[in-house]
Amino acid sequence: MWPLLALVLGLAVGSFLNVVIHRLPRGESVVFPPSHCPACGHRLSALDLIPVFSWLLLKGRCRYCQAPISPRYPLVEALTGGAFLLVAFRFPPSLEALFAFLFFAFLIALAFIDLDTYELPDGLTYGLLGLGLLYQALGGKLAGGLEAAFRSAGLLALVAGYGGLVLRRGRDAPKEHPVGTHQVHLAALLGAALGGGVGMAAGFFNWALNARLGKPLALPDPLTLGLFPLALFLRSDPLQALLDGLLAAGGVALAGGLYWAVRDRLVPPSPPLGAASPTGEHREEEPVAMGYGDVKLLGALGAWAGLPGALLALFLAALFGALFGLALGQRKIPFGPYLALGGGVAFLYGEALIRAYLAWLGL
Ligand SMILES: [Zn+2]
């Protein structure tokens, strides 16, 4: 009974996710108006809204105007149903299973919105992060969840930092005011050299200083990122130094990202009036520089599945990305859907996969 119940619930949730995927990026309400045909505007009846089956019965066409309906709709429904079914096989009916359903609903919405818009909405990435922390808190593991979230986010923030540095051929990135990737890289360096708390404090101090001074002061990336590997070996335990650096970087990255997410909601993202503002010229570049969508998503995955789970998700995402990339050719595909897929696998089967791998290594 339980798997069947989960499947039906998943199909229904998938139908709702189609609405979320379509409307959320447009800033429209996900509850009103009721579903209608995008071609003819006819309001859809209950008979048109049975997940998967309506689409099959109507042979993929609108009942009222015969316009073709994208196979994406039944696909999202079937995918959500399938994910919920796997959750039911993995967890008995419990609060844990309910959280797992939410986890997959968020991942599927994020994956398809990223496919459509090349963006991972902050509401969903931070929502998933918050739910993951709540999930850990209920198990008495809030501190561990937060640490894993910071380290996972910090890892991808540094990968992005080095990637950007290579793409710019070693030149510094434009500085953001009051907080941006420079503060993240500073936190990583000092975190690795002096401990996670010190690194995070340095990043936040730099941020506060910039806010106070009204200009973006920061150490250049070639310096902070260049010294980071050396800082690891200042400490007796380079692995701990790495974990501390990632912790500090991720903490500042997630906090800075949250600042921009809230700010963009309060202040419309148009350039401020008056050329004297140091922020004006870089305003356009912020979504790229401190966009960090994948960083926030991996942070959220860390909160749910721990640092090993997030590492596995990242590895699987890179693997899937390479395989699908080869299969699909040159078409540009965002990384978010692969991360979501890797995260889903890591959440359900991570421990088993890691245990099997260690056994295979003979550990
Ligand atoms: Zn129609």
Short mmCIF file of C-alpha atoms and ligand atoms in Angstrom, two decimals:
data_model
loop_
_atom_site.label_atom_id
_atom_site.label_comp_id
_atom_site.label_asym_id
_atom_site.label_seq_id
_atom_site.Cartn_x
_atom_site.Cartn_y
_atom_site.Cartn_z
CA MET A 1 0.00 0.00 0.00
CA TRP A 2 2.75 2.47 1.04
CA PRO A 3 4.66 2.47 -2.29
CA LEU A 4 1.39 2.86 -4.21
CA LEU A 5 0.35 5.75 -1.98
CA ALA A 6 3.75 7.38 -2.49
CA LEU A 7 3.50 6.95 -6.27
CA VAL A 8 0.06 8.57 -6.44
CA LEU A 9 1.20 11.39 -4.15
CA GLY A 10 4.28 11.87 -6.35
CA LEU A 11 2.18 12.09 -9.53
CA ALA A 12 -0.03 14.75 -7.92
CA VAL A 13 2.95 16.70 -6.59
CA GLY A 14 4.57 16.45 -10.03
CA SER A 15 1.49 18.06 -11.53
CA PHE A 16 1.90 20.95 -9.07
CA LEU A 17 5.64 21.14 -9.85
CA ASN A 18 4.77 21.75 -13.51
CA VAL A 19 2.96 24.88 -12.38
CA VAL A 20 5.88 25.91 -10.15
CA ILE A 21 8.42 25.33 -12.95
CA HIS A 22 6.34 27.37 -15.38
CA ARG A 23 5.30 30.25 -13.15
CA LEU A 24 7.97 30.76 -10.48
CA PRO A 25 10.65 32.20 -12.83
CA ARG A 26 8.04 34.62 -14.18
CA GLY A 27 7.22 35.82 -10.68
CA GLU A 28 3.63 34.59 -11.01
CA SER A 29 1.54 33.08 -8.24
CA VAL A 30 1.68 29.28 -8.16
CA VAL A 31 -1.88 28.95 -6.80
CA PHE A 32 -3.84 31.47 -8.82
CA PRO A 33 -5.17 31.57 -11.51
CA PRO A 34 -6.16 27.88 -11.91
CA SER A 35 -4.47 25.85 -14.65
CA HIS A 36 -5.41 26.76 -18.19
CA CYS A 37 -4.27 25.81 -21.67
CA PRO A 38 -1.35 28.06 -22.66
CA ALA A 39 -2.57 28.11 -26.28
CA CYS A 40 -6.32 28.81 -26.01
CA GLY A 41 -6.57 29.89 -22.36
CA HIS A 42 -9.41 27.46 -21.68
CA ARG A 43 -9.56 26.57 -18.01
CA LEU A 44 -8.61 22.92 -17.49
CA SER A 45 -11.10 20.60 -15.79
CA ALA A 46 -10.26 17.86 -13.32
CA LEU A 47 -10.43 15.41 -16.20
CA ASP A 48 -7.61 17.25 -18.02
CA LEU A 49 -5.42 17.33 -14.94
CA ILE A 50 -5.00 13.63 -14.11
CA PRO A 51 -1.22 13.26 -14.03
CA VAL A 52 0.30 11.44 -17.04
CA PHE A 53 -3.00 9.73 -17.97
CA SER A 54 -4.77 12.86 -19.24
CA TRP A 55 -1.86 13.55 -21.55
CA LEU A 56 -1.88 9.95 -22.83
CA LEU A 57 -5.68 9.83 -23.27
CA LEU A 58 -5.74 13.16 -25.10
CA LYS A 59 -2.73 12.03 -27.17
CA GLY A 60 -0.74 15.08 -26.10
CA ARG A 61 -3.24 17.64 -27.35
CA CYS A 62 -5.51 20.21 -25.71
CA ARG A 63 -9.11 18.92 -25.48
CA TYR A 64 -10.45 22.33 -26.46
CA CYS A 65 -8.15 23.70 -29.17
CA GLN A 66 -6.10 20.62 -30.21
CA ALA A 67 -2.84 22.52 -29.61
CA PRO A 68 -0.02 20.09 -28.82
CA ILE A 69 0.96 19.85 -25.14
CA SER A 70 4.64 19.41 -24.37
CA PRO A 71 5.64 15.90 -23.24
CA ARG A 72 7.55 17.74 -20.51
CA TYR A 73 4.36 17.84 -18.40
CA PRO A 74 3.80 14.07 -18.12
CA LEU A 75 7.58 13.60 -17.87
CA VAL A 76 7.85 15.81 -14.76
CA GLU A 77 4.83 14.01 -13.27
CA ALA A 78 6.25 10.54 -13.98
CA LEU A 79 9.67 11.58 -12.68
CA THR A 80 8.21 12.89 -9.42
CA GLY A 81 6.07 9.76 -9.06
CA GLY A 82 9.13 7.59 -9.65
CA ALA A 83 11.23 9.53 -7.14
CA PHE A 84 8.51 9.27 -4.48
CA LEU A 85 8.26 5.55 -5.19
CA LEU A 86 12.02 5.12 -4.61
CA VAL A 87 11.69 7.09 -1.36
CA ALA A 88 8.92 4.71 -0.27
CA PHE A 89 11.18 1.72 -0.93
CA ARG A 90 13.96 3.35 1.08
CA PHE A 91 11.99 4.77 4.06
CA PRO A 92 8.95 3.46 5.95
CA PRO A 93 6.00 5.87 6.39
CA SER A 94 7.57 8.46 8.70
CA LEU A 95 8.51 12.09 9.10
CA GLU A 96 11.79 11.18 7.39
CA ALA A 97 9.92 9.98 4.30
CA LEU A 98 7.90 13.21 4.25
CA PHE A 99 11.13 15.24 4.30
CA ALA A 100 12.55 13.03 1.54
CA PHE A 101 9.46 13.77 -0.61
CA LEU A 102 10.05 17.50 -0.10
CA PHE A 103 13.73 17.06 -0.96
CA PHE A 104 12.91 15.47 -4.32
CA ALA A 105 10.13 17.94 -5.11
CA PHE A 106 12.58 20.83 -4.66
CA LEU A 107 15.27 19.07 -6.72
CA ILE A 108 12.93 18.42 -9.65
CA ALA A 109 11.65 22.02 -9.64
CA LEU A 110 15.22 23.34 -9.49
CA ALA A 111 16.46 21.05 -12.26
CA PHE A 112 13.75 22.02 -14.75
CA ILE A 113 13.82 25.74 -13.93
CA ASP A 114 17.60 25.67 -14.48
CA LEU A 115 17.07 23.90 -17.84
CA ASP A 116 14.59 26.62 -18.87
CA THR A 117 16.24 29.74 -17.49
CA TYR A 118 19.87 28.86 -16.62
CA GLU A 119 19.09 30.03 -13.11
CA LEU A 120 18.45 28.38 -9.77
CA PRO A 121 16.00 30.63 -7.90
CA ASP A 122 17.26 31.68 -4.46
CA GLY A 123 13.88 30.93 -2.92
CA LEU A 124 14.28 27.27 -3.89
CA THR A 125 18.01 26.80 -3.15
CA TYR A 126 17.80 28.53 0.24
CA GLY A 127 14.45 26.85 0.88
CA LEU A 128 16.07 23.46 0.26
CA LEU A 129 19.00 24.44 2.49
CA GLY A 130 16.67 25.55 5.29
CA LEU A 131 14.63 22.34 5.04
CA GLY A 132 17.83 20.27 5.11
CA LEU A 133 18.97 22.03 8.27
CA LEU A 134 15.54 21.50 9.83
CA TYR A 135 15.76 17.82 8.86
CA GLN A 136 19.16 17.54 10.60
CA ALA A 137 17.95 19.56 13.59
CA LEU A 138 15.07 17.13 14.14
CA GLY A 139 17.67 14.34 14.29
CA GLY A 140 19.77 16.37 16.74
CA LYS A 141 22.45 17.01 14.10
CA LEU A 142 22.02 20.71 13.29
CA ALA A 143 25.68 21.63 13.87
CA GLY A 144 26.89 18.79 11.66
CA GLY A 145 24.39 19.73 8.94
CA LEU A 146 25.47 23.37 8.99
CA GLU A 147 29.16 22.40 8.83
CA ALA A 148 28.52 20.06 5.90
CA ALA A 149 26.47 22.73 4.10
CA PHE A 150 29.24 25.33 4.53
CA ARG A 151 32.00 22.96 3.44
CA SER A 152 30.06 21.72 0.41
CA ALA A 153 29.26 25.27 -0.69
CA GLY A 154 32.83 26.35 0.03
CA LEU A 155 34.21 23.58 -2.17
CA LEU A 156 32.22 24.63 -5.23
CA ALA A 157 32.83 28.34 -4.50
CA LEU A 158 36.58 27.69 -4.62
CA VAL A 159 36.29 25.55 -7.76
CA ALA A 160 34.38 28.45 -9.34
CA GLY A 161 37.00 30.89 -8.02
CA TYR A 162 39.92 29.02 -9.59
CA GLY A 163 37.92 28.44 -12.78
CA GLY A 164 37.24 32.16 -13.07
CA LEU A 165 40.89 32.97 -12.42
CA VAL A 166 41.97 30.62 -15.22
CA LEU A 167 39.34 32.05 -17.61
CA ARG A 168 40.57 35.58 -16.87
CA ARG A 169 44.16 34.36 -17.34
CA GLY A 170 45.16 35.23 -13.80
CA ARG A 171 43.61 38.70 -13.73
CA ASP A 172 41.52 39.82 -10.78
CA ALA A 173 37.72 39.78 -10.99
CA PRO A 174 35.67 43.01 -10.68
CA LYS A 175 35.09 43.75 -7.01
CA GLU A 176 31.56 43.72 -5.65
CA HIS A 177 30.21 45.97 -2.97
CA PRO A 178 29.81 45.27 -0.07
CA VAL A 179 30.30 41.50 -0.42
CA GLY A 180 31.30 39.23 -3.25
CA THR A 181 33.58 36.40 -4.22
CA HIS A 182 36.67 38.27 -2.95
CA GLN A 183 35.46 37.97 0.65
CA VAL A 184 34.80 34.27 0.08
CA HIS A 185 38.35 33.74 -1.17
CA LEU A 186 39.79 35.73 1.75
CA ALA A 187 37.80 33.58 4.18
CA ALA A 188 39.15 30.43 2.52
CA LEU A 189 42.76 31.59 2.79
CA LEU A 190 42.57 32.68 6.44
CA GLY A 191 40.38 29.71 7.32
CA ALA A 192 43.00 27.33 5.97
CA ALA A 193 45.85 29.17 7.69
CA LEU A 194 44.26 30.02 11.04
CA GLY A 195 41.05 28.01 11.46
CA GLY A 196 37.49 28.12 10.19
CA GLY A 197 36.18 30.63 12.72
CA VAL A 198 38.99 33.10 12.05
CA GLY A 199 38.52 32.79 8.27
CA MET A 200 34.79 33.39 8.47
CA ALA A 201 35.27 36.34 10.83
CA ALA A 202 37.78 37.86 8.39
CA GLY A 203 35.31 37.55 5.51
CA PHE A 204 32.52 39.16 7.54
CA PHE A 205 34.87 41.88 8.80
CA ASN A 206 35.87 42.74 5.22
CA TRP A 207 32.16 42.84 4.27
CA ALA A 208 31.30 45.13 7.21
CA LEU A 209 34.28 47.34 6.48
CA ASN A 210 33.17 47.79 2.86
CA ALA A 211 29.65 48.62 3.96
CA ARG A 212 31.06 51.22 6.38
CA LEU A 213 33.54 52.75 3.91
CA GLY A 214 31.15 52.65 0.97
CA LYS A 215 33.73 51.17 -1.38
CA PRO A 216 34.74 47.63 -2.33
CA LEU A 217 38.09 46.98 -0.67
CA ALA A 218 39.42 43.47 -1.12
CA LEU A 219 42.61 41.52 -1.59
CA PRO A 220 42.94 40.48 -5.25
CA ASP A 221 42.02 36.93 -6.25
CA PRO A 222 45.47 36.02 -7.62
CA LEU A 223 46.85 36.69 -4.12
CA THR A 224 44.18 34.95 -1.99
CA LEU A 225 43.62 31.99 -4.32
CA GLY A 226 47.32 31.78 -5.10
CA LEU A 227 48.28 31.56 -1.42
CA PHE A 228 45.45 29.19 -0.45
CA PRO A 229 47.27 25.94 -1.41
CA LEU A 230 50.37 27.13 0.48
CA ALA A 231 48.29 27.95 3.56
CA LEU A 232 47.18 24.33 3.73
CA PHE A 233 50.74 23.28 4.47
CA LEU A 234 51.30 25.91 7.16
CA ARG A 235 49.28 23.67 9.43
CA SER A 236 50.37 20.29 10.76
CA ASP A 237 47.21 18.72 9.31
CA PRO A 238 46.64 19.89 5.71
CA LEU A 239 43.35 17.99 5.41
CA GLN A 240 41.95 19.78 8.48
CA ALA A 241 43.26 23.06 7.04
CA LEU A 242 41.37 22.33 3.82
CA LEU A 243 38.17 21.53 5.73
CA ASP A 244 38.56 24.77 7.72
CA GLY A 245 39.15 26.80 4.56
CA LEU A 246 36.09 25.31 2.90
CA LEU A 247 34.01 25.93 6.03
CA ALA A 248 34.94 29.61 6.16
CA ALA A 249 34.51 30.10 2.40
CA GLY A 250 31.12 28.38 2.36
CA GLY A 251 29.86 30.33 5.37
CA VAL A 252 30.67 33.65 3.72
CA ALA A 253 29.41 32.46 0.30
CA LEU A 254 26.02 31.36 1.65
CA ALA A 255 25.62 34.44 3.85
CA GLY A 256 26.68 36.77 1.02
CA GLY A 257 24.35 35.02 -1.40
CA LEU A 258 21.50 35.40 1.06
CA TYR A 259 22.30 39.10 1.41
CA TRP A 260 22.03 39.59 -2.37
CA ALA A 261 18.90 37.46 -2.59
CA VAL A 262 17.12 39.53 0.05
CA ARG A 263 18.49 42.79 -1.31
CA ASP A 264 17.37 42.06 -4.86
CA ARG A 265 13.90 41.45 -3.46
CA LEU A 266 13.85 44.74 -1.54
CA VAL A 267 15.73 46.87 -4.08
CA PRO A 268 14.90 46.41 -7.77
CA PRO A 269 18.10 45.36 -9.55
CA SER A 270 18.52 48.49 -11.63
CA PRO A 271 21.71 50.56 -11.60
CA PRO A 272 21.57 53.20 -8.86
CA LEU A 273 21.27 56.82 -9.95
CA GLY A 274 24.42 58.89 -9.85
CA ALA A 275 27.69 57.77 -11.40
CA ALA A 276 29.53 58.41 -8.12
CA SER A 277 28.33 55.10 -6.77
CA PRO A 278 31.07 52.49 -7.00
CA THR A 279 28.45 49.76 -7.26
CA GLY A 280 26.77 51.01 -10.41
CA GLU A 281 29.22 49.80 -12.99
CA HIS A 282 29.36 46.26 -11.64
CA ARG A 283 25.64 45.86 -10.99
CA GLU A 284 25.18 44.02 -14.27
CA GLU A 285 27.86 41.48 -13.45
CA GLU A 286 26.61 40.51 -10.02
CA PRO A 287 24.34 37.65 -11.13
CA VAL A 288 27.43 36.05 -12.66
CA ALA A 289 29.94 36.78 -9.93
CA MET A 290 27.93 36.23 -6.76
CA GLY A 291 25.22 34.30 -8.57
CA TYR A 292 26.56 31.12 -7.07
CA GLY A 293 23.40 29.12 -7.90
CA ASP A 294 25.28 25.81 -8.07
CA VAL A 295 27.24 26.73 -4.93
CA LYS A 296 24.00 27.24 -2.99
CA LEU A 297 22.55 24.02 -4.38
CA LEU A 298 25.61 21.98 -3.38
CA GLY A 299 25.47 23.64 0.05
CA ALA A 300 21.87 22.52 0.35
CA LEU A 301 22.83 18.98 -0.72
CA GLY A 302 25.53 19.01 1.97
CA ALA A 303 22.93 19.92 4.58
CA TRP A 304 20.81 16.94 3.51
CA ALA A 305 23.42 14.30 2.73
CA GLY A 306 26.55 15.42 4.59
CA LEU A 307 29.89 16.35 3.04
CA PRO A 308 30.53 12.79 1.70
CA GLY A 309 27.06 12.86 0.11
CA ALA A 310 27.73 16.26 -1.46
CA LEU A 311 31.10 15.07 -2.78
CA LEU A 312 29.41 12.02 -4.28
CA ALA A 313 26.70 14.25 -5.79
CA LEU A 314 29.36 16.49 -7.34
CA PHE A 315 31.27 13.50 -8.70
CA LEU A 316 28.11 11.95 -10.16
CA ALA A 317 27.06 15.33 -11.61
CA ALA A 318 30.40 15.68 -13.38
CA LEU A 319 30.12 12.10 -14.63
CA PHE A 320 26.51 12.50 -15.85
CA GLY A 321 27.45 15.88 -17.33
CA ALA A 322 30.29 14.34 -19.32
CA LEU A 323 28.18 11.38 -20.51
CA PHE A 324 25.09 13.43 -21.46
CA GLY A 325 27.32 16.14 -22.88
CA LEU A 326 28.86 13.60 -25.23
CA ALA A 327 25.47 12.13 -26.10
CA LEU A 328 23.75 15.48 -26.69
CA GLY A 329 26.62 17.17 -28.48
CA GLN A 330 27.22 20.88 -28.27
CA ARG A 331 23.93 22.02 -26.77
CA LYS A 332 24.63 24.13 -23.70
CA ILE A 333 23.17 22.50 -20.61
CA PRO A 334 23.36 24.03 -17.14
CA PHE A 335 25.02 22.12 -14.31
CA GLY A 336 22.06 22.34 -11.90
CA PRO A 337 20.08 19.41 -13.34
CA TYR A 338 23.13 17.14 -13.07
CA LEU A 339 23.74 18.28 -9.50
CA ALA A 340 20.09 17.59 -8.68
CA LEU A 341 20.34 14.10 -10.20
CA GLY A 342 23.62 13.40 -8.37
CA GLY A 343 22.12 14.75 -5.15
CA GLY A 344 19.07 12.53 -5.45
CA VAL A 345 21.21 9.42 -5.96
CA ALA A 346 23.56 10.43 -3.14
CA PHE A 347 20.68 11.04 -0.74
CA LEU A 348 19.01 7.68 -1.36
CA TYR A 349 22.00 5.43 -2.00
CA GLY A 350 25.06 7.47 -0.91
CA GLU A 351 25.94 5.44 2.16
CA ALA A 352 25.56 2.15 0.30
CA LEU A 353 27.61 3.42 -2.68
CA ILE A 354 30.39 4.78 -0.48
CA ARG A 355 30.46 1.58 1.60
CA ALA A 356 30.64 -0.55 -1.55
CA TYR A 357 33.45 1.64 -2.91
CA LEU A 358 35.46 1.39 0.32
CA ALA A 359 34.95 -2.37 0.38
CA TRP A 360 36.13 -2.53 -3.23
CA LEU A 361 39.27 -0.60 -2.23
CA GLY A 362 39.74 -3.13 0.57
CA LEU A 363 39.24 -0.57 3.38
ZN ZN B 1 -6.16 24.79 -25.68
#
